[in-house]
mmCIF file of C-alpha atoms (C1' of nucleotides) in Angstrom:
data_model
loop_
_atom_site.group_PDB
_atom_site.id
_atom_site.type_symbol
_atom_site.label_atom_id
_atom_site.label_comp_id
_atom_site.label_asym_id
_atom_site.label_seq_id
_atom_site.Cartn_x
_atom_site.Cartn_y
_atom_site.Cartn_z
ATOM 1 C CA MET J 1 3.118 -26.829 34.268
ATOM 2 C CA LEU J 2 3.197 -25.053 37.585
ATOM 3 C CA ASN J 3 0.864 -27.308 39.151
ATOM 4 C CA ARG J 4 -0.468 -24.774 41.606
ATOM 5 C CA HIS J 5 -3.797 -26.672 41.914
ATOM 6 C CA PRO J 6 -2.960 -30.143 42.639
ATOM 7 C CA ASP J 7 -5.995 -31.507 44.324
ATOM 8 C CA LYS J 8 -8.924 -30.515 42.139
ATOM 9 C CA ARG J 9 -7.023 -30.459 38.907
ATOM 10 C CA SER J 10 -5.531 -33.888 39.328
ATOM 11 C CA ARG J 11 -8.890 -35.205 40.375
ATOM 12 C CA LEU J 12 -10.453 -33.828 37.265
ATOM 13 C CA VAL J 13 -7.846 -35.395 35.191
ATOM 14 C CA ASP J 14 -8.094 -38.729 36.825
ATOM 15 C CA ALA J 15 -11.972 -38.723 36.520
ATOM 16 C CA ALA J 16 -11.404 -37.954 32.858
ATOM 17 C CA VAL J 17 -9.085 -40.783 32.147
ATOM 18 C CA ARG J 18 -11.346 -43.260 33.717
ATOM 19 C CA LEU J 19 -14.739 -42.007 32.114
ATOM 20 C CA VAL J 20 -13.140 -41.310 28.670
ATOM 21 C CA HIS J 21 -11.670 -44.921 28.773
ATOM 22 C CA GLU J 22 -15.134 -46.493 29.632
ATOM 23 C CA GLN J 23 -17.452 -44.172 27.538
ATOM 24 C CA GLY J 24 -15.159 -42.405 24.908
ATOM 25 C CA PHE J 25 -14.215 -38.941 24.727
ATOM 26 C CA ALA J 26 -17.223 -37.506 22.819
ATOM 27 C CA ARG J 27 -19.746 -39.281 24.881
ATOM 28 C CA THR J 28 -18.168 -38.244 28.276
ATOM 29 C CA THR J 29 -19.576 -34.876 29.078
ATOM 30 C CA LEU J 30 -17.907 -32.204 31.318
ATOM 31 C CA ALA J 31 -20.693 -32.649 33.659
ATOM 32 C CA ASP J 32 -19.748 -36.290 33.976
ATOM 33 C CA ILE J 33 -16.274 -35.607 34.672
ATOM 34 C CA ALA J 34 -16.975 -32.803 37.150
ATOM 35 C CA GLY J 35 -19.419 -34.886 38.913
ATOM 36 C CA ALA J 36 -17.065 -37.880 39.236
ATOM 37 C CA ALA J 37 -14.443 -35.523 40.474
ATOM 38 C CA GLY J 38 -16.782 -33.714 43.022
ATOM 39 C CA VAL J 39 -16.314 -30.317 41.287
ATOM 40 C CA PRO J 40 -18.953 -28.058 40.263
ATOM 41 C CA LEU J 41 -19.526 -27.931 36.467
ATOM 42 C CA GLY J 42 -18.692 -24.147 36.031
ATOM 43 C CA ASN J 43 -15.592 -24.584 38.187
ATOM 44 C CA VAL J 44 -14.094 -26.919 35.664
ATOM 45 C CA TYR J 45 -13.366 -23.899 33.330
ATOM 46 C CA TYR J 46 -11.000 -22.378 35.759
ATOM 47 C CA TYR J 47 -8.789 -25.464 35.278
ATOM 48 C CA PHE J 48 -9.372 -26.277 31.596
ATOM 49 C CA LYS J 49 -10.279 -23.500 29.304
ATOM 50 C CA THR J 50 -12.174 -25.985 26.938
ATOM 51 C CA LYS J 51 -12.937 -29.695 26.704
ATOM 52 C CA GLU J 52 -9.979 -30.144 24.310
ATOM 53 C CA ALA J 53 -7.681 -28.975 26.974
ATOM 54 C CA ILE J 54 -9.048 -31.680 29.081
ATOM 55 C CA GLY J 55 -8.232 -34.037 26.159
ATOM 56 C CA GLU J 56 -4.733 -32.675 26.045
ATOM 57 C CA ALA J 57 -4.036 -33.286 29.743
ATOM 58 C CA LEU J 58 -5.436 -36.803 29.309
ATOM 59 C CA VAL J 59 -3.093 -37.806 26.346
ATOM 60 C CA ALA J 60 -0.322 -36.236 28.513
ATOM 61 C CA HIS J 61 -1.311 -38.438 31.280
ATOM 62 C CA HIS J 62 -1.072 -41.637 29.107
ATOM 63 C CA ALA J 63 2.206 -40.496 27.606
ATOM 64 C CA GLY J 64 3.700 -39.895 31.002
ATOM 65 C CA HIS J 65 2.377 -43.250 32.305
ATOM 66 C CA TYR J 66 3.960 -45.116 29.550
ATOM 67 C CA ALA J 67 7.316 -43.338 29.859
ATOM 68 C CA THR J 68 7.369 -44.188 33.511
ATOM 69 C CA LEU J 69 6.821 -47.789 32.713
ATOM 70 C CA ARG J 70 9.571 -47.798 30.204
ATOM 71 C CA GLY J 71 11.869 -46.124 32.757
ATOM 72 C CA GLN J 72 11.151 -48.811 35.171
ATOM 73 C CA TRP J 73 11.579 -51.496 32.640
ATOM 74 C CA ASN J 74 14.882 -50.080 31.576
ATOM 75 C CA GLN J 75 16.226 -50.287 35.207
ATOM 76 C CA SER J 76 16.227 -54.057 35.307
ATOM 77 C CA GLY J 77 16.619 -57.243 33.197
ATOM 78 C CA ASP J 78 17.736 -57.710 29.840
ATOM 79 C CA ALA J 79 16.113 -56.972 26.354
ATOM 80 C CA ARG J 80 14.115 -60.165 26.290
ATOM 81 C CA SER J 81 12.717 -59.994 29.973
ATOM 82 C CA ARG J 82 11.575 -56.296 29.018
ATOM 83 C CA LEU J 83 9.664 -57.530 25.948
ATOM 84 C CA ALA J 84 8.149 -60.259 27.997
ATOM 85 C CA ALA J 85 7.201 -57.818 30.752
ATOM 86 C CA PHE J 86 5.448 -55.567 28.221
ATOM 87 C CA VAL J 87 3.315 -58.475 26.718
ATOM 88 C CA GLN J 88 2.593 -59.573 30.356
ATOM 89 C CA MET J 89 1.140 -56.340 31.184
ATOM 90 C CA THR J 90 -1.272 -56.559 28.493
ATOM 91 C CA ALA J 91 -2.270 -60.157 29.872
ATOM 92 C CA ASP J 92 -2.600 -58.849 33.340
ATOM 93 C CA ASN J 93 -5.015 -56.293 32.126
ATOM 94 C CA ARG J 94 -7.184 -58.834 30.398
ATOM 95 C CA ALA J 95 -10.418 -58.175 32.074
ATOM 96 C CA VAL J 96 -10.147 -54.265 31.548
ATOM 97 C CA LEU J 97 -9.108 -54.575 28.053
ATOM 98 C CA ALA J 98 -12.072 -56.956 27.282
ATOM 99 C CA ARG J 99 -14.437 -54.314 28.962
ATOM 100 C CA SER J 100 -13.179 -51.098 27.396
ATOM 101 C CA GLY J 101 -10.203 -51.785 25.167
ATOM 102 C CA CYS J 102 -6.719 -50.335 25.339
ATOM 103 C CA PRO J 103 -7.006 -46.820 26.683
ATOM 104 C CA VAL J 104 -4.393 -45.603 24.160
ATOM 105 C CA GLY J 105 -5.431 -47.535 21.177
ATOM 106 C CA THR J 106 -9.270 -46.430 21.649
ATOM 107 C CA LEU J 107 -8.486 -42.901 22.183
ATOM 108 C CA CYS J 108 -6.357 -42.949 19.157
ATOM 109 C CA ALA J 109 -8.975 -44.233 16.981
ATOM 110 C CA GLU J 110 -11.636 -41.940 18.265
ATOM 111 C CA LEU J 111 -9.470 -38.734 18.078
ATOM 112 C CA HIS J 112 -7.981 -39.339 14.717
ATOM 113 C CA LYS J 113 -11.763 -39.490 13.203
ATOM 114 C CA ALA J 114 -12.417 -36.302 14.891
ATOM 115 C CA GLY J 115 -9.111 -34.763 13.330
ATOM 116 C CA GLY J 116 -7.298 -31.720 15.160
ATOM 117 C CA PRO J 117 -3.969 -31.352 17.021
ATOM 118 C CA LEU J 118 -5.128 -33.885 19.691
ATOM 119 C CA ALA J 119 -4.988 -36.887 17.342
ATOM 120 C CA GLU J 120 -1.236 -36.279 16.582
ATOM 121 C CA GLN J 121 -0.460 -36.156 20.121
ATOM 122 C CA THR J 122 -2.067 -39.275 20.964
ATOM 123 C CA GLY J 123 -0.399 -41.056 17.984
ATOM 124 C CA ALA J 124 3.021 -39.959 19.358
ATOM 125 C CA ILE J 125 2.518 -42.646 22.155
ATOM 126 C CA PHE J 126 2.781 -45.138 19.612
ATOM 127 C CA THR J 127 5.734 -43.806 18.224
ATOM 128 C CA GLU J 128 7.531 -43.540 21.287
ATOM 129 C CA LEU J 129 6.540 -47.021 22.239
ATOM 130 C CA LEU J 130 7.612 -48.431 18.838
ATOM 131 C CA GLY J 131 10.966 -46.725 19.311
ATOM 132 C CA TRP J 132 11.365 -48.391 22.664
ATOM 133 C CA LEU J 133 10.439 -51.769 21.412
ATOM 134 C CA GLU J 134 12.913 -51.397 18.352
ATOM 135 C CA GLU J 135 15.648 -50.909 20.877
ATOM 136 C CA GLN J 136 15.060 -53.937 22.585
ATOM 137 C CA PHE J 137 14.782 -56.056 19.482
ATOM 138 C CA ARG J 138 18.151 -54.439 18.334
ATOM 139 C CA ALA J 139 19.697 -55.518 21.660
ATOM 140 C CA LEU J 140 18.591 -58.979 20.781
ATOM 141 C CA GLY J 141 20.816 -58.816 17.765
ATOM 142 C CA ARG J 142 17.953 -58.275 15.248
ATOM 143 C CA ASP J 143 19.699 -55.123 13.768
ATOM 144 C CA THR J 144 18.081 -55.595 10.250
ATOM 145 C CA ASP J 145 14.557 -56.168 11.112
ATOM 146 C CA ALA J 146 14.161 -54.541 14.696
ATOM 147 C CA ALA J 147 11.568 -52.063 13.353
ATOM 148 C CA ASP J 148 9.483 -54.565 11.618
ATOM 149 C CA LEU J 149 9.497 -56.830 14.794
ATOM 150 C CA ALA J 150 8.565 -53.931 16.955
ATOM 151 C CA LEU J 151 5.594 -53.049 14.680
ATOM 152 C CA HIS J 152 4.355 -56.879 14.732
ATOM 153 C CA LEU J 153 4.445 -56.946 18.310
ATOM 154 C CA LEU J 154 2.586 -53.605 18.838
ATOM 155 C CA SER J 155 0.195 -54.609 16.177
ATOM 156 C CA ALA J 156 -0.806 -57.911 17.638
ATOM 157 C CA LEU J 157 -1.198 -56.360 20.986
ATOM 158 C CA GLN J 158 -3.441 -53.488 19.756
ATOM 159 C CA GLY J 159 -5.334 -55.900 17.556
ATOM 160 C CA VAL J 160 -6.143 -58.398 20.195
ATOM 161 C CA SER J 161 -7.210 -55.665 22.515
ATOM 162 C CA LEU J 162 -9.703 -54.452 19.906
ATOM 163 C CA ILE J 163 -10.841 -57.974 19.254
ATOM 164 C CA ALA J 164 -11.167 -58.876 22.874
ATOM 165 C CA HIS J 165 -13.016 -55.586 23.372
ATOM 166 C CA SER J 166 -15.383 -55.932 20.364
ATOM 167 C CA LEU J 167 -16.447 -59.353 21.760
ATOM 168 C CA ASP J 168 -16.168 -58.689 25.395
ATOM 169 C CA ASP J 169 -14.123 -61.819 26.054
ATOM 170 C CA PRO J 170 -10.604 -61.468 27.958
ATOM 171 C CA GLU J 171 -9.897 -65.188 26.907
ATOM 172 C CA TYR J 172 -8.793 -63.660 23.337
ATOM 173 C CA VAL J 173 -6.133 -61.676 25.297
ATOM 174 C CA ASP J 174 -4.984 -64.724 27.152
ATOM 175 C CA ARG J 175 -4.442 -66.693 23.868
ATOM 176 C CA GLU J 176 -2.612 -64.066 21.835
ATOM 177 C CA THR J 177 -0.279 -62.972 24.743
ATOM 178 C CA ALA J 178 0.470 -66.549 25.338
ATOM 179 C CA ARG J 179 1.525 -67.021 21.807
ATOM 180 C CA LEU J 180 3.490 -63.654 21.822
ATOM 181 C CA THR J 181 5.275 -64.570 25.051
ATOM 182 C CA GLY J 182 6.438 -67.911 23.572
ATOM 183 C CA TRP J 183 7.411 -65.989 20.482
ATOM 184 C CA ILE J 184 9.621 -63.720 22.205
ATOM 185 C CA GLN J 185 11.498 -66.528 23.722
ATOM 186 C CA THR J 186 12.458 -68.019 20.415
ATOM 187 C CA LEU J 187 14.311 -64.786 19.399
ATOM 188 C CA MET M 1 -36.177 -57.031 4.199
ATOM 189 C CA LEU M 2 -38.454 -56.180 1.231
ATOM 190 C CA ASN M 3 -36.359 -53.603 -0.386
ATOM 191 C CA ARG M 4 -39.246 -51.706 -1.776
ATOM 192 C CA HIS M 5 -37.481 -48.336 -1.877
ATOM 193 C CA PRO M 6 -34.120 -49.365 -3.563
ATOM 194 C CA ASP M 7 -33.040 -45.948 -4.647
ATOM 195 C CA LYS M 8 -33.204 -43.628 -1.764
ATOM 196 C CA ARG M 9 -32.779 -46.152 1.042
ATOM 197 C CA SER M 10 -29.442 -47.671 -0.660
ATOM 198 C CA ARG M 11 -28.237 -44.166 -1.260
ATOM 199 C CA LEU M 12 -28.638 -43.361 2.269
ATOM 200 C CA VAL M 13 -26.866 -46.424 3.472
ATOM 201 C CA ASP M 14 -24.009 -45.899 0.994
ATOM 202 C CA ALA M 15 -23.740 -42.387 2.135
ATOM 203 C CA ALA M 16 -23.642 -43.509 5.840
ATOM 204 C CA VAL M 17 -21.049 -46.173 5.260
ATOM 205 C CA ARG M 18 -18.777 -43.679 3.676
ATOM 206 C CA LEU M 19 -19.427 -40.862 6.038
ATOM 207 C CA VAL M 20 -19.300 -43.100 9.299
ATOM 208 C CA HIS M 21 -16.044 -44.754 8.138
ATOM 209 C CA GLU M 22 -14.497 -41.307 7.751
ATOM 210 C CA GLN M 23 -15.946 -39.428 10.607
ATOM 211 C CA GLY M 24 -17.232 -41.930 13.167
ATOM 212 C CA PHE M 25 -20.825 -42.874 13.884
ATOM 213 C CA ALA M 26 -21.502 -40.158 16.658
ATOM 214 C CA ARG M 27 -19.965 -37.480 14.746
ATOM 215 C CA THR M 28 -21.985 -38.011 11.626
ATOM 216 C CA THR M 29 -25.287 -36.242 11.743
ATOM 217 C CA LEU M 30 -28.356 -37.149 9.937
ATOM 218 C CA ALA M 31 -28.250 -34.031 8.071
ATOM 219 C CA ASP M 32 -24.754 -35.125 6.907
ATOM 220 C CA ILE M 33 -26.096 -38.419 5.555
ATOM 221 C CA ALA M 34 -29.255 -36.925 4.098
ATOM 222 C CA GLY M 35 -27.224 -34.099 2.456
ATOM 223 C CA ALA M 36 -24.493 -36.528 0.918
ATOM 224 C CA ALA M 37 -27.399 -38.774 -0.404
ATOM 225 C CA GLY M 38 -29.416 -35.831 -1.887
ATOM 226 C CA VAL M 39 -32.512 -36.748 0.381
ATOM 227 C CA PRO M 40 -34.137 -33.896 2.516
ATOM 228 C CA LEU M 41 -33.544 -34.388 6.220
ATOM 229 C CA GLY M 42 -37.151 -35.035 7.137
ATOM 230 C CA ASN M 43 -37.494 -37.811 4.641
ATOM 231 C CA VAL M 44 -34.740 -39.994 6.257
ATOM 232 C CA TYR M 45 -37.413 -40.895 8.788
ATOM 233 C CA TYR M 46 -39.483 -42.513 6.253
ATOM 234 C CA TYR M 47 -36.685 -44.934 5.698
ATOM 235 C CA PHE M 48 -35.149 -45.165 9.147
ATOM 236 C CA LYS M 49 -37.242 -44.653 12.275
ATOM 237 C CA THR M 50 -34.045 -43.810 14.368
ATOM 238 C CA LYS M 51 -30.436 -43.248 13.768
ATOM 239 C CA GLU M 52 -29.775 -46.525 15.581
ATOM 240 C CA ALA M 53 -31.631 -48.033 12.619
ATOM 241 C CA ILE M 54 -29.117 -46.522 10.226
ATOM 242 C CA GLY M 55 -26.487 -48.052 12.307
ATOM 243 C CA GLU M 56 -28.108 -51.538 11.888
ATOM 244 C CA ALA M 57 -28.345 -51.205 8.349
ATOM 245 C CA LEU M 58 -24.702 -49.966 8.368
ATOM 246 C CA VAL M 59 -23.564 -53.121 10.132
ATOM 247 C CA ALA M 60 -25.597 -55.352 7.977
ATOM 248 C CA HIS M 61 -23.811 -53.784 5.022
ATOM 249 C CA HIS M 62 -20.462 -54.693 6.348
ATOM 250 C CA ALA M 63 -21.506 -58.029 7.308
ATOM 251 C CA GLY M 64 -22.744 -58.661 3.933
ATOM 252 C CA HIS M 65 -19.615 -57.393 2.299
ATOM 253 C CA TYR M 66 -17.322 -59.750 4.114
ATOM 254 C CA ALA M 67 -19.816 -62.508 3.575
ATOM 255 C CA THR M 68 -19.701 -61.941 -0.215
ATOM 256 C CA LEU M 69 -16.027 -61.765 -0.226
ATOM 257 C CA ARG M 70 -15.633 -65.071 1.772
ATOM 258 C CA GLY M 71 -17.972 -66.647 -0.736
ATOM 259 C CA GLN M 72 -15.563 -65.429 -3.630
ATOM 260 C CA TRP M 73 -12.518 -66.716 -2.001
ATOM 261 C CA ASN M 74 -14.144 -70.059 -1.327
ATOM 262 C CA GLN M 75 -14.821 -70.525 -4.954
ATOM 263 C CA SER M 76 -11.191 -70.647 -6.052
ATOM 264 C CA GLY M 77 -7.612 -71.622 -4.885
ATOM 265 C CA ASP M 78 -6.588 -73.619 -1.931
ATOM 266 C CA ALA M 79 -6.588 -72.623 1.666
ATOM 267 C CA ARG M 80 -3.094 -70.945 1.642
ATOM 268 C CA SER M 81 -4.009 -68.683 -1.220
ATOM 269 C CA ARG M 82 -7.230 -67.679 0.406
ATOM 270 C CA LEU M 83 -5.399 -66.655 3.532
ATOM 271 C CA ALA M 84 -3.027 -64.715 1.115
ATOM 272 C CA ALA M 85 -5.774 -62.958 -0.498
ATOM 273 C CA PHE M 86 -7.062 -61.913 2.789
ATOM 274 C CA VAL M 87 -3.970 -60.311 3.775
ATOM 275 C CA GLN M 88 -3.550 -58.859 0.378
ATOM 276 C CA MET M 89 -6.881 -57.114 0.612
ATOM 277 C CA THR M 90 -5.457 -55.291 3.618
ATOM 278 C CA ALA M 91 -2.349 -54.297 1.682
ATOM 279 C CA ASP M 92 -4.307 -52.875 -1.188
ATOM 280 C CA ASN M 93 -6.326 -50.891 1.035
ATOM 281 C CA ARG M 94 -3.114 -49.244 2.466
ATOM 282 C CA ALA M 95 -4.307 -45.585 1.612
ATOM 283 C CA VAL M 96 -7.677 -46.012 3.054
ATOM 284 C CA LEU M 97 -6.800 -47.733 6.161
ATOM 285 C CA ALA M 98 -4.108 -44.881 6.926
ATOM 286 C CA ARG M 99 -6.724 -42.203 6.397
ATOM 287 C CA SER M 100 -9.732 -43.697 8.211
ATOM 288 C CA GLY M 101 -8.671 -47.024 9.774
ATOM 289 C CA CYS M 102 -10.743 -50.336 9.236
ATOM 290 C CA PRO M 103 -14.328 -49.727 8.553
ATOM 291 C CA VAL M 104 -15.334 -52.714 10.892
ATOM 292 C CA GLY M 105 -12.631 -52.344 13.591
ATOM 293 C CA THR M 106 -13.360 -48.387 14.175
ATOM 294 C CA LEU M 107 -16.964 -49.057 14.155
ATOM 295 C CA CYS M 108 -16.705 -51.965 16.649
ATOM 296 C CA ALA M 109 -14.360 -49.884 18.893
ATOM 297 C CA GLU M 110 -16.872 -46.893 18.952
ATOM 298 C CA LEU M 111 -20.064 -48.708 19.111
ATOM 299 C CA HIS M 112 -18.836 -50.841 22.055
ATOM 300 C CA LYS M 113 -18.110 -48.000 24.029
ATOM 301 C CA ALA M 114 -21.585 -46.699 23.443
ATOM 302 C CA GLY M 115 -23.097 -50.130 24.556
ATOM 303 C CA GLY M 116 -26.446 -51.334 23.389
ATOM 304 C CA PRO M 117 -27.472 -54.124 20.722
ATOM 305 C CA LEU M 118 -25.491 -52.503 17.934
ATOM 306 C CA ALA M 119 -22.272 -53.117 19.589
ATOM 307 C CA GLU M 120 -23.059 -57.095 19.577
ATOM 308 C CA GLN M 121 -23.946 -57.001 15.983
ATOM 309 C CA THR M 122 -20.810 -55.341 14.863
ATOM 310 C CA GLY M 123 -18.665 -57.732 16.962
ATOM 311 C CA ALA M 124 -20.380 -60.854 15.167
ATOM 312 C CA ILE M 125 -18.480 -59.826 12.052
ATOM 313 C CA PHE M 126 -15.345 -60.566 13.816
ATOM 314 C CA THR M 127 -16.798 -63.974 15.041
ATOM 315 C CA GLU M 128 -17.621 -64.856 11.326
ATOM 316 C CA LEU M 129 -14.299 -63.878 10.182
ATOM 317 C CA LEU M 130 -12.465 -65.736 12.800
ATOM 318 C CA GLY M 131 -14.702 -68.835 11.945
ATOM 319 C CA TRP M 132 -13.611 -68.533 8.363
ATOM 320 C CA LEU M 133 -9.885 -67.994 9.061
ATOM 321 C CA GLU M 134 -9.901 -70.921 11.325
ATOM 322 C CA GLU M 135 -11.264 -73.328 8.541
ATOM 323 C CA GLN M 136 -8.510 -72.172 6.295
ATOM 324 C CA PHE M 137 -5.864 -72.884 8.897
ATOM 325 C CA ARG M 138 -7.511 -76.310 9.458
ATOM 326 C CA ALA M 139 -7.406 -76.985 5.947
ATOM 327 C CA LEU M 140 -3.565 -76.468 6.184
ATOM 328 C CA GLY M 141 -3.506 -79.345 8.628
ATOM 329 C CA ARG M 142 -3.204 -77.027 11.815
ATOM 330 C CA ASP M 143 -5.917 -78.972 13.578
ATOM 331 C CA THR M 144 -4.664 -78.087 17.074
ATOM 332 C CA ASP M 145 -4.076 -74.478 16.815
ATOM 333 C CA ALA M 146 -6.186 -73.241 14.002
ATOM 334 C CA ALA M 147 -8.098 -70.941 16.317
ATOM 335 C CA ASP M 148 -5.087 -69.425 17.642
ATOM 336 C CA LEU M 149 -3.629 -68.704 14.338
ATOM 337 C CA ALA M 150 -6.858 -67.149 13.159
ATOM 338 C CA LEU M 151 -6.712 -64.805 16.103
ATOM 339 C CA HIS M 152 -3.082 -63.838 15.558
ATOM 340 C CA LEU M 153 -3.611 -63.209 11.946
ATOM 341 C CA LEU M 154 -6.793 -60.940 12.495
ATOM 342 C CA SER M 155 -5.111 -59.421 15.423
ATOM 343 C CA ALA M 156 -2.058 -58.387 13.471
ATOM 344 C CA LEU M 157 -4.075 -56.920 10.619
ATOM 345 C CA GLN M 158 -6.540 -54.979 13.060
ATOM 346 C CA GLY M 159 -3.614 -53.654 15.090
ATOM 347 C CA VAL M 160 -1.648 -52.489 12.151
ATOM 348 C CA SER M 161 -4.741 -50.747 10.789
ATOM 349 C CA LEU M 162 -5.164 -48.950 13.880
ATOM 350 C CA ILE M 163 -1.448 -47.904 14.194
ATOM 351 C CA ALA M 164 -1.293 -46.800 10.403
ATOM 352 C CA HIS M 165 -4.634 -44.818 11.136
ATOM 353 C CA SER M 166 -3.088 -43.349 14.345
ATOM 354 C CA LEU M 167 0.116 -42.193 12.564
ATOM 355 C CA ASP M 168 -1.615 -41.496 9.435
ATOM 356 C CA ASP M 169 1.082 -43.447 7.562
ATOM 357 C CA PRO M 170 0.333 -46.337 5.064
ATOM 358 C CA GLU M 171 3.710 -47.645 5.118
ATOM 359 C CA TYR M 172 2.936 -49.489 8.419
ATOM 360 C CA VAL M 173 0.340 -51.397 6.452
ATOM 361 C CA ASP M 174 3.049 -52.475 3.916
ATOM 362 C CA ARG M 175 5.352 -53.713 6.464
ATOM 363 C CA GLU M 176 3.137 -55.802 8.508
ATOM 364 C CA THR M 177 1.328 -57.133 5.549
ATOM 365 C CA ALA M 178 4.503 -58.266 3.890
ATOM 366 C CA ARG M 179 5.654 -59.936 7.178
ATOM 367 C CA LEU M 180 2.312 -61.860 7.515
ATOM 368 C CA THR M 181 2.299 -62.948 3.600
ATOM 369 C CA GLY M 182 5.597 -64.457 4.309
ATOM 370 C CA TRP M 183 4.550 -66.114 7.363
ATOM 371 C CA ILE M 184 1.592 -67.744 5.701
ATOM 372 C CA GLN M 185 3.912 -69.259 2.987
ATOM 373 C CA THR M 186 5.821 -70.997 5.731
ATOM 374 C CA LEU M 187 2.715 -72.742 7.358
ATOM 375 C "C1'" DG O 1 -44.237 -40.829 -0.161
ATOM 376 C "C1'" DT O 2 -42.009 -36.263 0.325
ATOM 377 C "C1'" DC O 3 -40.480 -32.161 2.384
ATOM 378 C "C1'" DT O 4 -40.750 -27.690 5.562
ATOM 379 C "C1'" DA O 5 -40.886 -26.139 9.810
ATOM 380 C "C1'" DT O 6 -40.127 -26.829 14.365
ATOM 381 C "C1'" DA O 7 -40.455 -29.100 19.089
ATOM 382 C "C1'" DT O 8 -37.260 -31.084 22.497
ATOM 383 C "C1'" DG O 9 -33.263 -32.229 24.636
ATOM 384 C "C1'" DT O 10 -28.565 -32.035 25.500
ATOM 385 C "C1'" DG O 11 -23.767 -30.161 26.100
ATOM 386 C "C1'" DG O 12 -19.959 -26.848 25.819
ATOM 387 C "C1'" DA O 13 -19.249 -22.544 27.258
ATOM 388 C "C1'" DT O 14 -20.043 -17.787 29.549
ATOM 389 C "C1'" DA O 15 -21.437 -14.172 33.119
ATOM 390 C "C1'" DG O 16 -21.327 -12.600 37.055
ATOM 391 C "C1'" DA O 17 -22.260 -12.738 42.114
ATOM 392 C "C1'" DC O 18 -19.477 -14.097 46.074
ATOM 393 C "C1'" DG A 1 -10.671 -18.981 43.288
ATOM 394 C "C1'" DT A 2 -15.383 -20.876 43.560
ATOM 395 C "C1'" DC A 3 -20.058 -21.734 42.118
ATOM 396 C "C1'" DT A 4 -25.049 -20.823 40.300
ATOM 397 C "C1'" DA A 5 -27.593 -19.847 36.485
ATOM 398 C "C1'" DT A 6 -28.079 -19.323 31.907
ATOM 399 C "C1'" DC A 7 -26.960 -18.634 27.148
ATOM 400 C "C1'" DC A 8 -26.502 -20.638 22.706
ATOM 401 C "C1'" DA A 9 -25.428 -24.103 19.199
ATOM 402 C "C1'" DC A 10 -26.627 -28.224 17.545
ATOM 403 C "C1'" DA A 11 -28.698 -32.825 16.650
ATOM 404 C "C1'" DT A 12 -32.525 -36.165 16.811
ATOM 405 C "C1'" DA A 13 -36.863 -36.500 16.188
ATOM 406 C "C1'" DT A 14 -41.811 -35.141 15.209
ATOM 407 C "C1'" DA A 15 -45.935 -32.474 13.048
ATOM 408 C "C1'" DG A 16 -48.470 -31.813 9.482
ATOM 409 C "C1'" DA A 17 -49.177 -29.764 4.852
ATOM 410 C "C1'" DC A 18 -48.686 -31.251 0.175
#
DNA sequence: GTCTATATGTGGATAGAC
DNA sequence: GTCTATCCACATATAGAC
């Protein structure tokens, strides 16, 4: 990625990230993205050969975002506080989650029904997250069941995001994250 | 619902349920549904005024399906065994869940991004399920936190369905349902 | 009630001037 | 590199014969 077109290209990606989160990938048209980014429709194809190419940039954006967060969390605190920070991030996003769901979770669900290479790339974000969570649980001395605990935590957060989104009520996020935060303290 | 056209209409709904689960609602065309049901495209509009009307029938189908299951579970066993049966149903569906996700969860996610009245109708399935789960936990003597336990259980199951679907691996379902089954026994 | 043919709208993608 | 105009495929929906 030589990034020779920082302005327009990143504006297009930013617009795509926001619109796809709100409307879904299929429902978001190139005209929507171009309009939101202030770029004429035809010019989009100079930066992205196809709509799927925008999808790839989108997935890369989310993957990079979570990689950055993990890097920050790895800099400070112990494993328990890192897990708490992860849960707290979900709690802080209660309003957005109720309105549009988890950006990664909803994208995974949609792209996997469509099939194709994009689906696997999105799923990889979960794999990376599960790996990082497993490391934290292992650091807490849960060597034997670290992977299961990681799966349980991510499942609960993804599930409550889906439910809060489906019922359009951020209170579900509050209740489940409160429970998970307490659970982490008992480990 | 007078159900004066049992054959073709129910064939169309059955085909829609299957195809929408596999492909998503937006990606499933009326031609797909008509073809799978062995009905000419134009004739679909005699039974359903619009595509959204098919969506309503679809949601009603799922709502009815879960209502029937709850009715069966309510007939036998105690609350703990009912909760175990609910989790076991997810475990038994591991292969389908990994391939296409939870029919209700994926439908909720997709329809809620599209907006409109269908979104609320689908979400109501979750509300009904949460209510039933809450009753079971209350029957176990968890009066104060029954609603939170219900939310936790449904979140974990919906979340692991999403993860297993995103990573196309039924083993995630096995691991999380095993944990949840054990958890229920401790309550 | 059933089915064929088609109208209508939309969205991804391209041509080609500048 | 940029932008306008347009092509083309496809999906919902309708018209109208039978």
